[in-house]
Amino acid sequence: TQLIKPRIREILSHELPPELVNTLPKHWVQIGEVLILPLRPELEAYKHRIAEVYARVIGAKTVLRKGRIGGEFRETNYEVLYGSDTVTVHVENGIKYKLDVAKIMFSPANVKERVRMAEVAKPGELVVDMFAGVGHLSLPMAVHKGARVIAIEKSPYTFSFLVENIELNGVWDRMTAYNMDNRDFPGENIADRVLMGYVVTTHEFIPKALSIAKDEAVIHYHNTVPERLMPKEPFETFQRIAKEHGYETEKLNELIIKRYAPGVWHVVVDVRVYKR
Ligand code: SAM
């Protein structure tokens, strides 16, 4: 990989105006056989050729231009610059994640959290993943720890990959997927552990998480928090809502996952809840 950047520069230096060579991307994300490339606007006219060279030198089948992630389903909307097949299998920590990289978010910054979830899970416990995606956080728990998982995903397209990933990783005997809004999930008082891997509006789902949780359970509560409210938030809001619903809380752990926007952080708090 040391030789990749000089090789790309070398090839493109014959084709681009000299002042643009320094603006070529120095970092990219590789998910399976798909590259996500951040490209500056001044490279617009050359984007397809640049993408082709990165694909050939790095060895990828498709190149996407990095864009925004948004909406209820946390969808990406990445422009295809080279190739056409945006579905790939990404292998990480012994887990196979099949997904459409052009449409479904898979953040390299969340890798630590995906690995950590495999570490905290316990054999046989029941985990409810309220925002399952393609199984980002809960596949590692089922595969590496033999946890039983109920994975809920609202987007039909993302759900189709979740189902495939359960098969691909051979955990159909302990992982069940539901294609629904988690607020409509009927299970109550069943989970030893609840995953709330969502951002921006996660607090709205705290009452539902509490109703899914057993009288004593651990909830992994993610949210995005403006820096000026840290470190009190996001725990204070969780604690207040839990109290209103008759639960005591104990903060076990708190981690910053990544910068979400200028001055805003994506944080996860592990909370033990007890029904009073
Ligand atoms: N939890 C994983 C992680 O942290 O890496 C994946 C998170 S992904 C950003 C969140 C997923 O939650 C998306 O696939 C989205 O479609 C799904 N989602 C959003 N609202 C939902 C709801 N009310 N019920 C079920 N799934 C929902």
PDB file of C-alpha atoms and ligand atoms in Angstrom:
ATOM      1  CA  THR A   1       0.000   0.000   0.000  1.00  0.00           C
ATOM      2  CA  GLN A   2       3.025   2.283   0.484  1.00  0.00           C
ATOM      3  CA  LEU A   3       3.475   2.292  -3.285  1.00  0.00           C
ATOM      4  CA  ILE A   4      -0.127   2.941  -4.237  1.00  0.00           C
ATOM      5  CA  LYS A   5      -0.195   6.739  -3.904  1.00  0.00           C
ATOM      6  CA  PRO A   6       3.065   7.394  -5.833  1.00  0.00           C
ATOM      7  CA  ARG A   7       1.913   5.002  -8.561  1.00  0.00           C
ATOM      8  CA  ILE A   8      -1.464   6.769  -8.918  1.00  0.00           C
ATOM      9  CA  ARG A   9       0.218  10.199  -8.953  1.00  0.00           C
ATOM     10  CA  GLU A  10       2.742   9.021 -11.500  1.00  0.00           C
ATOM     11  CA  ILE A  11       0.015   7.832 -13.909  1.00  0.00           C
ATOM     12  CA  LEU A  12      -2.234  10.861 -13.464  1.00  0.00           C
ATOM     13  CA  SER A  13       0.560  13.443 -13.561  1.00  0.00           C
ATOM     14  CA  HIS A  14       0.725  12.851 -17.326  1.00  0.00           C
ATOM     15  CA  GLU A  15      -2.992  13.495 -17.728  1.00  0.00           C
ATOM     16  CA  LEU A  16      -3.961  16.261 -15.281  1.00  0.00           C
ATOM     17  CA  PRO A  17      -2.951  19.924 -15.159  1.00  0.00           C
ATOM     18  CA  PRO A  18       0.071  20.036 -12.795  1.00  0.00           C
ATOM     19  CA  GLU A  19      -1.701  22.180 -10.157  1.00  0.00           C
ATOM     20  CA  LEU A  20      -4.398  19.516  -9.775  1.00  0.00           C
ATOM     21  CA  VAL A  21      -2.082  16.604  -9.065  1.00  0.00           C
ATOM     22  CA  ASN A  22      -1.694  17.717  -5.444  1.00  0.00           C
ATOM     23  CA  THR A  23      -5.446  17.766  -4.938  1.00  0.00           C
ATOM     24  CA  LEU A  24      -5.815  14.036  -5.680  1.00  0.00           C
ATOM     25  CA  PRO A  25      -7.360  12.174  -2.727  1.00  0.00           C
ATOM     26  CA  LYS A  26      -4.781  10.899  -0.245  1.00  0.00           C
ATOM     27  CA  HIS A  27      -7.325   8.843   1.714  1.00  0.00           C
ATOM     28  CA  TRP A  28     -10.157   6.597   0.666  1.00  0.00           C
ATOM     29  CA  VAL A  29     -12.359   3.924   2.163  1.00  0.00           C
ATOM     30  CA  GLN A  30     -12.441   0.392   0.829  1.00  0.00           C
ATOM     31  CA  ILE A  31     -15.515  -1.709   1.597  1.00  0.00           C
ATOM     32  CA  GLY A  32     -15.157  -5.141   0.054  1.00  0.00           C
ATOM     33  CA  GLU A  33     -14.392  -4.511  -3.628  1.00  0.00           C
ATOM     34  CA  VAL A  34     -15.825  -0.988  -3.616  1.00  0.00           C
ATOM     35  CA  LEU A  35     -13.869   2.224  -3.053  1.00  0.00           C
ATOM     36  CA  ILE A  36     -15.325   5.434  -1.668  1.00  0.00           C
ATOM     37  CA  LEU A  37     -13.261   8.353  -2.856  1.00  0.00           C
ATOM     38  CA  PRO A  38     -13.550  11.933  -1.579  1.00  0.00           C
ATOM     39  CA  LEU A  39     -13.062  14.121  -4.657  1.00  0.00           C
ATOM     40  CA  ARG A  40     -12.619  17.878  -4.675  1.00  0.00           C
ATOM     41  CA  PRO A  41     -14.897  19.911  -6.989  1.00  0.00           C
ATOM     42  CA  GLU A  42     -11.922  21.081  -9.084  1.00  0.00           C
ATOM     43  CA  LEU A  43     -11.373  17.473 -10.196  1.00  0.00           C
ATOM     44  CA  GLU A  44     -14.909  17.215 -11.634  1.00  0.00           C
ATOM     45  CA  ALA A  45     -13.846  17.135 -15.289  1.00  0.00           C
ATOM     46  CA  TYR A  46     -11.431  14.265 -14.636  1.00  0.00           C
ATOM     47  CA  LYS A  47     -13.474  12.254 -12.139  1.00  0.00           C
ATOM     48  CA  HIS A  48     -14.130   9.159 -14.255  1.00  0.00           C
ATOM     49  CA  ARG A  49     -10.505   8.740 -15.333  1.00  0.00           C
ATOM     50  CA  ILE A  50      -9.254   9.368 -11.771  1.00  0.00           C
ATOM     51  CA  ALA A  51     -11.669   6.752 -10.431  1.00  0.00           C
ATOM     52  CA  GLU A  52     -10.527   4.255 -13.059  1.00  0.00           C
ATOM     53  CA  VAL A  53      -6.872   4.703 -12.105  1.00  0.00           C
ATOM     54  CA  TYR A  54      -7.600   4.291  -8.367  1.00  0.00           C
ATOM     55  CA  ALA A  55      -9.674   1.181  -9.127  1.00  0.00           C
ATOM     56  CA  ARG A  56      -6.972  -0.405 -11.286  1.00  0.00           C
ATOM     57  CA  VAL A  57      -4.044   0.355  -8.963  1.00  0.00           C
ATOM     58  CA  ILE A  58      -5.849  -0.547  -5.723  1.00  0.00           C
ATOM     59  CA  GLY A  59      -7.782  -3.435  -7.247  1.00  0.00           C
ATOM     60  CA  ALA A  60     -11.446  -2.486  -6.860  1.00  0.00           C
ATOM     61  CA  LYS A  61     -14.416  -3.225  -9.125  1.00  0.00           C
ATOM     62  CA  THR A  62     -16.366  -0.032  -8.458  1.00  0.00           C
ATOM     63  CA  VAL A  63     -15.568   3.489  -7.296  1.00  0.00           C
ATOM     64  CA  LEU A  64     -18.073   5.808  -5.619  1.00  0.00           C
ATOM     65  CA  ARG A  65     -17.728   9.485  -4.879  1.00  0.00           C
ATOM     66  CA  LYS A  66     -18.089  10.194  -1.203  1.00  0.00           C
ATOM     67  CA  GLY A  67     -21.258  12.162  -0.433  1.00  0.00           C
ATOM     68  CA  ARG A  68     -23.742  12.677   2.338  1.00  0.00           C
ATOM     69  CA  ILE A  69     -25.567  10.203   4.561  1.00  0.00           C
ATOM     70  CA  GLY A  70     -29.071  11.184   5.563  1.00  0.00           C
ATOM     71  CA  GLY A  71     -32.714  10.481   6.187  1.00  0.00           C
ATOM     72  CA  GLU A  72     -34.537   8.062   8.420  1.00  0.00           C
ATOM     73  CA  PHE A  73     -32.789   5.050   6.885  1.00  0.00           C
ATOM     74  CA  ARG A  74     -29.347   6.682   7.083  1.00  0.00           C
ATOM     75  CA  GLU A  75     -28.971   6.165   3.348  1.00  0.00           C
ATOM     76  CA  THR A  76     -25.955   7.163   1.367  1.00  0.00           C
ATOM     77  CA  ASN A  77     -26.372   8.637  -2.064  1.00  0.00           C
ATOM     78  CA  TYR A  78     -22.998   8.142  -3.617  1.00  0.00           C
ATOM     79  CA  GLU A  79     -22.347   8.849  -7.295  1.00  0.00           C
ATOM     80  CA  VAL A  80     -20.880   5.902  -9.217  1.00  0.00           C
ATOM     81  CA  LEU A  81     -17.660   7.087 -10.892  1.00  0.00           C
ATOM     82  CA  TYR A  82     -16.316   3.804 -12.190  1.00  0.00           C
ATOM     83  CA  GLY A  83     -17.790   0.320 -12.652  1.00  0.00           C
ATOM     84  CA  SER A  84     -21.425  -0.486 -11.972  1.00  0.00           C
ATOM     85  CA  ASP A  85     -21.789  -3.204  -9.347  1.00  0.00           C
ATOM     86  CA  THR A  86     -22.099  -1.516  -5.962  1.00  0.00           C
ATOM     87  CA  VAL A  87     -22.988  -4.682  -4.006  1.00  0.00           C
ATOM     88  CA  THR A  88     -20.065  -6.336  -2.263  1.00  0.00           C
ATOM     89  CA  VAL A  89     -19.096  -8.550   0.672  1.00  0.00           C
ATOM     90  CA  HIS A  90     -16.888  -6.814   3.214  1.00  0.00           C
ATOM     91  CA  VAL A  91     -15.022  -9.040   5.657  1.00  0.00           C
ATOM     92  CA  GLU A  92     -14.176  -7.507   9.029  1.00  0.00           C
ATOM     93  CA  ASN A  93     -13.299  -9.218  12.305  1.00  0.00           C
ATOM     94  CA  GLY A  94     -14.284 -12.576  10.809  1.00  0.00           C
ATOM     95  CA  ILE A  95     -17.763 -11.338   9.856  1.00  0.00           C
ATOM     96  CA  LYS A  96     -19.083 -11.234   6.289  1.00  0.00           C
ATOM     97  CA  TYR A  97     -21.142  -8.121   5.640  1.00  0.00           C
ATOM     98  CA  LYS A  98     -22.907  -8.073   2.274  1.00  0.00           C
ATOM     99  CA  LEU A  99     -24.307  -4.666   1.352  1.00  0.00           C
ATOM    100  CA  ASP A 100     -24.926  -2.125  -1.379  1.00  0.00           C
ATOM    101  CA  VAL A 101     -22.265   0.467  -0.620  1.00  0.00           C
ATOM    102  CA  ALA A 102     -23.972   3.068  -2.832  1.00  0.00           C
ATOM    103  CA  LYS A 103     -27.124   2.960  -0.702  1.00  0.00           C
ATOM    104  CA  ILE A 104     -26.316   1.671   2.789  1.00  0.00           C
ATOM    105  CA  MET A 105     -23.981   3.286   5.295  1.00  0.00           C
ATOM    106  CA  PHE A 106     -21.074   1.264   6.630  1.00  0.00           C
ATOM    107  CA  SER A 107     -18.760   3.563   8.536  1.00  0.00           C
ATOM    108  CA  PRO A 108     -15.108   2.587   8.957  1.00  0.00           C
ATOM    109  CA  ALA A 109     -15.103   4.865  12.026  1.00  0.00           C
ATOM    110  CA  ASN A 110     -17.522   2.465  13.745  1.00  0.00           C
ATOM    111  CA  VAL A 111     -15.202  -0.545  13.477  1.00  0.00           C
ATOM    112  CA  LYS A 112     -14.146  -0.309  17.140  1.00  0.00           C
ATOM    113  CA  GLU A 113     -17.760  -0.421  18.204  1.00  0.00           C
ATOM    114  CA  ARG A 114     -18.492  -3.449  15.996  1.00  0.00           C
ATOM    115  CA  VAL A 115     -15.523  -5.244  17.590  1.00  0.00           C
ATOM    116  CA  ARG A 116     -16.469  -4.087  21.099  1.00  0.00           C
ATOM    117  CA  MET A 117     -20.012  -5.455  20.768  1.00  0.00           C
ATOM    118  CA  ALA A 118     -18.557  -8.932  20.136  1.00  0.00           C
ATOM    119  CA  GLU A 119     -16.575  -8.522  23.371  1.00  0.00           C
ATOM    120  CA  VAL A 120     -19.432  -7.416  25.634  1.00  0.00           C
ATOM    121  CA  ALA A 121     -21.982  -9.999  24.441  1.00  0.00           C
ATOM    122  CA  LYS A 122     -22.563 -13.114  26.538  1.00  0.00           C
ATOM    123  CA  PRO A 123     -23.346 -16.627  25.274  1.00  0.00           C
ATOM    124  CA  GLY A 124     -27.073 -17.343  25.230  1.00  0.00           C
ATOM    125  CA  GLU A 125     -28.239 -13.895  26.301  1.00  0.00           C
ATOM    126  CA  LEU A 126     -31.021 -12.278  24.266  1.00  0.00           C
ATOM    127  CA  VAL A 127     -29.989  -9.135  22.401  1.00  0.00           C
ATOM    128  CA  VAL A 128     -32.533  -6.923  20.640  1.00  0.00           C
ATOM    129  CA  ASP A 129     -30.937  -4.727  17.965  1.00  0.00           C
ATOM    130  CA  MET A 130     -33.479  -1.932  17.364  1.00  0.00           C
ATOM    131  CA  PHE A 131     -31.617  -0.374  14.382  1.00  0.00           C
ATOM    132  CA  ALA A 132     -29.967  -3.438  12.870  1.00  0.00           C
ATOM    133  CA  GLY A 133     -28.883  -2.167   9.443  1.00  0.00           C
ATOM    134  CA  VAL A 134     -27.241  -5.130   7.669  1.00  0.00           C
ATOM    135  CA  GLY A 135     -26.308  -6.590  11.073  1.00  0.00           C
ATOM    136  CA  HIS A 136     -23.461  -4.098  11.660  1.00  0.00           C
ATOM    137  CA  LEU A 137     -23.354  -4.464  15.459  1.00  0.00           C
ATOM    138  CA  SER A 138     -25.308  -7.632  16.199  1.00  0.00           C
ATOM    139  CA  LEU A 139     -23.793 -10.128  13.729  1.00  0.00           C
ATOM    140  CA  PRO A 140     -20.502 -10.067  15.710  1.00  0.00           C
ATOM    141  CA  MET A 141     -22.436 -10.865  18.903  1.00  0.00           C
ATOM    142  CA  ALA A 142     -24.156 -13.889  17.370  1.00  0.00           C
ATOM    143  CA  VAL A 143     -21.091 -15.142  15.486  1.00  0.00           C
ATOM    144  CA  HIS A 144     -18.372 -14.663  18.109  1.00  0.00           C
ATOM    145  CA  LYS A 145     -20.293 -15.042  21.367  1.00  0.00           C
ATOM    146  CA  GLY A 146     -23.290 -17.201  20.539  1.00  0.00           C
ATOM    147  CA  ALA A 147     -25.683 -14.510  21.713  1.00  0.00           C
ATOM    148  CA  ARG A 148     -29.298 -14.887  20.539  1.00  0.00           C
ATOM    149  CA  VAL A 149     -30.296 -11.836  18.507  1.00  0.00           C
ATOM    150  CA  ILE A 150     -33.550 -10.265  17.381  1.00  0.00           C
ATOM    151  CA  ALA A 151     -32.601  -7.758  14.692  1.00  0.00           C
ATOM    152  CA  ILE A 152     -35.146  -5.121  13.646  1.00  0.00           C
ATOM    153  CA  GLU A 153     -34.681  -3.111  10.454  1.00  0.00           C
ATOM    154  CA  LYS A 154     -37.261  -0.825   8.889  1.00  0.00           C
ATOM    155  CA  SER A 155     -35.844  -0.289   5.374  1.00  0.00           C
ATOM    156  CA  PRO A 156     -36.906  -3.192   3.115  1.00  0.00           C
ATOM    157  CA  TYR A 157     -33.752  -2.902   1.000  1.00  0.00           C
ATOM    158  CA  THR A 158     -31.364  -2.909   3.976  1.00  0.00           C
ATOM    159  CA  PHE A 159     -33.418  -5.732   5.523  1.00  0.00           C
ATOM    160  CA  SER A 160     -32.824  -7.903   2.432  1.00  0.00           C
ATOM    161  CA  PHE A 161     -29.061  -7.754   3.133  1.00  0.00           C
ATOM    162  CA  LEU A 162     -29.572  -8.389   6.852  1.00  0.00           C
ATOM    163  CA  VAL A 163     -31.362 -11.642   5.977  1.00  0.00           C
ATOM    164  CA  GLU A 164     -28.610 -12.632   3.549  1.00  0.00           C
ATOM    165  CA  ASN A 165     -25.929 -11.882   6.131  1.00  0.00           C
ATOM    166  CA  ILE A 166     -27.568 -14.098   8.722  1.00  0.00           C
ATOM    167  CA  GLU A 167     -27.295 -16.942   6.170  1.00  0.00           C
ATOM    168  CA  LEU A 168     -23.788 -16.008   4.994  1.00  0.00           C
ATOM    169  CA  ASN A 169     -22.491 -16.104   8.557  1.00  0.00           C
ATOM    170  CA  GLY A 170     -24.326 -19.302   9.456  1.00  0.00           C
ATOM    171  CA  VAL A 171     -26.228 -17.875  12.451  1.00  0.00           C
ATOM    172  CA  TRP A 172     -29.807 -18.512  11.292  1.00  0.00           C
ATOM    173  CA  ASP A 173     -30.235 -20.766  14.352  1.00  0.00           C
ATOM    174  CA  ARG A 174     -29.766 -17.863  16.778  1.00  0.00           C
ATOM    175  CA  MET A 175     -30.567 -14.684  14.864  1.00  0.00           C
ATOM    176  CA  THR A 176     -34.058 -13.613  13.734  1.00  0.00           C
ATOM    177  CA  ALA A 177     -34.773 -10.539  11.616  1.00  0.00           C
ATOM    178  CA  TYR A 178     -37.923  -8.412  11.501  1.00  0.00           C
ATOM    179  CA  ASN A 179     -38.650  -5.914   8.733  1.00  0.00           C
ATOM    180  CA  MET A 180     -40.594  -3.343  10.722  1.00  0.00           C
ATOM    181  CA  ASP A 181     -40.465  -0.074  12.589  1.00  0.00           C
ATOM    182  CA  ASN A 182     -39.052  -1.014  15.998  1.00  0.00           C
ATOM    183  CA  ARG A 183     -41.902   0.979  17.627  1.00  0.00           C
ATOM    184  CA  ASP A 184     -44.287  -1.702  16.311  1.00  0.00           C
ATOM    185  CA  PHE A 185     -42.221  -4.601  17.661  1.00  0.00           C
ATOM    186  CA  PRO A 186     -44.488  -6.506  20.080  1.00  0.00           C
ATOM    187  CA  GLY A 187     -41.859  -8.049  22.421  1.00  0.00           C
ATOM    188  CA  GLU A 188     -41.906  -6.733  26.002  1.00  0.00           C
ATOM    189  CA  ASN A 189     -39.620  -7.428  28.938  1.00  0.00           C
ATOM    190  CA  ILE A 190     -37.503  -9.907  26.938  1.00  0.00           C
ATOM    191  CA  ALA A 191     -34.022  -8.492  26.299  1.00  0.00           C
ATOM    192  CA  ASP A 192     -30.875  -8.862  28.398  1.00  0.00           C
ATOM    193  CA  ARG A 193     -29.298  -6.271  26.142  1.00  0.00           C
ATOM    194  CA  VAL A 194     -30.705  -3.658  23.765  1.00  0.00           C
ATOM    195  CA  LEU A 195     -28.734  -1.987  20.967  1.00  0.00           C
ATOM    196  CA  MET A 196     -29.752   1.537  19.972  1.00  0.00           C
ATOM    197  CA  GLY A 197     -27.265   2.150  17.135  1.00  0.00           C
ATOM    198  CA  TYR A 198     -28.862   5.285  15.737  1.00  0.00           C
ATOM    199  CA  VAL A 199     -28.168   9.019  15.772  1.00  0.00           C
ATOM    200  CA  VAL A 200     -29.911  12.424  15.952  1.00  0.00           C
ATOM    201  CA  THR A 201     -33.299  11.247  17.279  1.00  0.00           C
ATOM    202  CA  THR A 202     -32.342   8.166  19.312  1.00  0.00           C
ATOM    203  CA  HIS A 203     -33.802   9.683  22.524  1.00  0.00           C
ATOM    204  CA  GLU A 204     -37.303   9.342  21.041  1.00  0.00           C
ATOM    205  CA  PHE A 205     -36.864   5.561  21.164  1.00  0.00           C
ATOM    206  CA  ILE A 206     -35.821   5.276  24.846  1.00  0.00           C
ATOM    207  CA  PRO A 207     -39.329   4.347  26.134  1.00  0.00           C
ATOM    208  CA  LYS A 208     -39.557   1.559  23.546  1.00  0.00           C
ATOM    209  CA  ALA A 209     -36.078   0.283  24.460  1.00  0.00           C
ATOM    210  CA  LEU A 210     -37.109   0.172  28.133  1.00  0.00           C
ATOM    211  CA  SER A 211     -40.250  -1.805  27.326  1.00  0.00           C
ATOM    212  CA  ILE A 212     -38.231  -4.344  25.304  1.00  0.00           C
ATOM    213  CA  ALA A 213     -35.616  -4.655  28.096  1.00  0.00           C
ATOM    214  CA  LYS A 214     -36.006  -7.065  31.016  1.00  0.00           C
ATOM    215  CA  ASP A 215     -36.420  -5.528  34.520  1.00  0.00           C
ATOM    216  CA  GLU A 216     -32.634  -5.555  34.686  1.00  0.00           C
ATOM    217  CA  ALA A 217     -30.777  -5.127  31.392  1.00  0.00           C
ATOM    218  CA  VAL A 218     -27.994  -3.261  29.601  1.00  0.00           C
ATOM    219  CA  ILE A 219     -28.819  -0.694  26.931  1.00  0.00           C
ATOM    220  CA  HIS A 220     -26.191   0.577  24.492  1.00  0.00           C
ATOM    221  CA  TYR A 221     -27.501   4.062  23.827  1.00  0.00           C
ATOM    222  CA  HIS A 222     -26.029   5.967  20.874  1.00  0.00           C
ATOM    223  CA  ASN A 223     -26.748   9.553  19.997  1.00  0.00           C
ATOM    224  CA  THR A 224     -25.205  12.655  18.500  1.00  0.00           C
ATOM    225  CA  VAL A 225     -24.337  15.365  21.022  1.00  0.00           C
ATOM    226  CA  PRO A 226     -23.214  18.992  20.649  1.00  0.00           C
ATOM    227  CA  GLU A 227     -19.806  19.339  22.294  1.00  0.00           C
ATOM    228  CA  ARG A 228     -21.025  22.094  24.675  1.00  0.00           C
ATOM    229  CA  LEU A 229     -23.452  19.631  26.305  1.00  0.00           C
ATOM    230  CA  MET A 230     -20.781  17.012  26.955  1.00  0.00           C
ATOM    231  CA  PRO A 231     -19.978  15.164  29.165  1.00  0.00           C
ATOM    232  CA  LYS A 232     -23.426  15.495  30.816  1.00  0.00           C
ATOM    233  CA  GLU A 233     -25.182  14.426  27.643  1.00  0.00           C
ATOM    234  CA  PRO A 234     -26.282  12.047  26.282  1.00  0.00           C
ATOM    235  CA  PHE A 235     -26.596  10.216  29.632  1.00  0.00           C
ATOM    236  CA  GLU A 236     -28.631  12.907  31.413  1.00  0.00           C
ATOM    237  CA  THR A 237     -31.485  12.713  28.915  1.00  0.00           C
ATOM    238  CA  PHE A 238     -31.463   8.920  29.038  1.00  0.00           C
ATOM    239  CA  GLN A 239     -31.535   8.993  32.842  1.00  0.00           C
ATOM    240  CA  ARG A 240     -34.393  11.497  32.947  1.00  0.00           C
ATOM    241  CA  ILE A 241     -36.602   9.557  30.502  1.00  0.00           C
ATOM    242  CA  ALA A 242     -35.794   6.258  32.229  1.00  0.00           C
ATOM    243  CA  LYS A 243     -36.759   7.754  35.585  1.00  0.00           C
ATOM    244  CA  GLU A 244     -40.084   8.964  34.167  1.00  0.00           C
ATOM    245  CA  HIS A 245     -40.754   5.364  33.155  1.00  0.00           C
ATOM    246  CA  GLY A 246     -39.833   3.906  36.544  1.00  0.00           C
ATOM    247  CA  TYR A 247     -36.232   2.817  35.929  1.00  0.00           C
ATOM    248  CA  GLU A 248     -33.021   3.438  37.870  1.00  0.00           C
ATOM    249  CA  THR A 249     -29.902   3.806  35.734  1.00  0.00           C
ATOM    250  CA  GLU A 250     -26.203   3.164  36.174  1.00  0.00           C
ATOM    251  CA  LYS A 251     -23.690   4.419  33.623  1.00  0.00           C
ATOM    252  CA  LEU A 252     -21.217   1.589  32.937  1.00  0.00           C
ATOM    253  CA  ASN A 253     -19.146   3.064  30.175  1.00  0.00           C
ATOM    254  CA  GLU A 254     -19.065   5.945  27.695  1.00  0.00           C
ATOM    255  CA  LEU A 255     -17.166   6.228  24.423  1.00  0.00           C
ATOM    256  CA  ILE A 256     -16.846   8.731  21.601  1.00  0.00           C
ATOM    257  CA  ILE A 257     -17.367   6.949  18.300  1.00  0.00           C
ATOM    258  CA  LYS A 258     -16.630   9.748  15.857  1.00  0.00           C
ATOM    259  CA  ARG A 259     -17.085  13.363  14.911  1.00  0.00           C
ATOM    260  CA  TYR A 260     -20.524  13.637  13.321  1.00  0.00           C
ATOM    261  CA  ALA A 261     -20.497  17.276  12.216  1.00  0.00           C
ATOM    262  CA  PRO A 262     -18.514  20.357  13.260  1.00  0.00           C
ATOM    263  CA  GLY A 263     -18.866  20.547  17.063  1.00  0.00           C
ATOM    264  CA  VAL A 264     -21.085  17.468  17.230  1.00  0.00           C
ATOM    265  CA  TRP A 265     -19.984  13.997  18.377  1.00  0.00           C
ATOM    266  CA  HIS A 266     -21.460  10.533  17.985  1.00  0.00           C
ATOM    267  CA  VAL A 267     -21.321   9.024  21.479  1.00  0.00           C
ATOM    268  CA  VAL A 268     -22.343   5.656  22.943  1.00  0.00           C
ATOM    269  CA  VAL A 269     -23.211   5.113  26.616  1.00  0.00           C
ATOM    270  CA  ASP A 270     -23.647   1.661  28.120  1.00  0.00           C
ATOM    271  CA  VAL A 271     -26.391   1.930  30.749  1.00  0.00           C
ATOM    272  CA  ARG A 272     -27.591  -0.706  33.176  1.00  0.00           C
ATOM    273  CA  VAL A 273     -31.295  -0.198  33.855  1.00  0.00           C
ATOM    274  CA  TYR A 274     -33.290  -1.553  36.807  1.00  0.00           C
ATOM    275  CA  LYS A 275     -37.038  -1.429  37.147  1.00  0.00           C
ATOM    276  CA  ARG A 276     -37.962   0.147  40.478  1.00  0.00           C
TER     277      ARG A 276
HETATM  278  N1  SAM B   1     -26.581  -0.037  14.232  1.00  0.00           N
HETATM  279  C1  SAM B   1     -25.628  -0.025  13.118  1.00  0.00           C
HETATM  280  C2  SAM B   1     -24.411   0.818  13.453  1.00  0.00           C
HETATM  281  O1  SAM B   1     -24.458   1.562  14.446  1.00  0.00           O
HETATM  282  O2  SAM B   1     -23.396   0.735  12.728  1.00  0.00           O
HETATM  283  C3  SAM B   1     -26.310   0.418  11.851  1.00  0.00           C
HETATM  284  C4  SAM B   1     -26.917   1.743  12.006  1.00  0.00           C
HETATM  285  S1  SAM B   1     -27.795   2.357  10.674  1.00  0.00           S
HETATM  286  C5  SAM B   1     -27.136   3.983  10.788  1.00  0.00           C
HETATM  287  C6  SAM B   1     -29.383   2.556  11.382  1.00  0.00           C
HETATM  288  C7  SAM B   1     -30.425   1.675  10.772  1.00  0.00           C
HETATM  289  O3  SAM B   1     -31.649   1.839  11.505  1.00  0.00           O
HETATM  290  C8  SAM B   1     -30.744   2.013   9.333  1.00  0.00           C
HETATM  291  O4  SAM B   1     -30.552   0.863   8.561  1.00  0.00           O
HETATM  292  C9  SAM B   1     -32.223   2.442   9.357  1.00  0.00           C
HETATM  293  O5  SAM B   1     -32.924   2.035   8.211  1.00  0.00           O
HETATM  294  C10 SAM B   1     -32.737   1.753  10.587  1.00  0.00           C
HETATM  295  N2  SAM B   1     -33.902   2.397  11.212  1.00  0.00           N
HETATM  296  C11 SAM B   1     -34.173   3.723  11.322  1.00  0.00           C
HETATM  297  N3  SAM B   1     -35.301   3.935  12.005  1.00  0.00           N
HETATM  298  C12 SAM B   1     -35.782   2.720  12.359  1.00  0.00           C
HETATM  299  C13 SAM B   1     -36.919   2.275  13.094  1.00  0.00           C
HETATM  300  N4  SAM B   1     -37.794   3.152  13.598  1.00  0.00           N
HETATM  301  N5  SAM B   1     -37.094   0.950  13.271  1.00  0.00           N
HETATM  302  C14 SAM B   1     -36.209   0.065  12.761  1.00  0.00           C
HETATM  303  N6  SAM B   1     -35.102   0.415  12.045  1.00  0.00           N
HETATM  304  C15 SAM B   1     -34.892   1.728  11.849  1.00  0.00           C
END
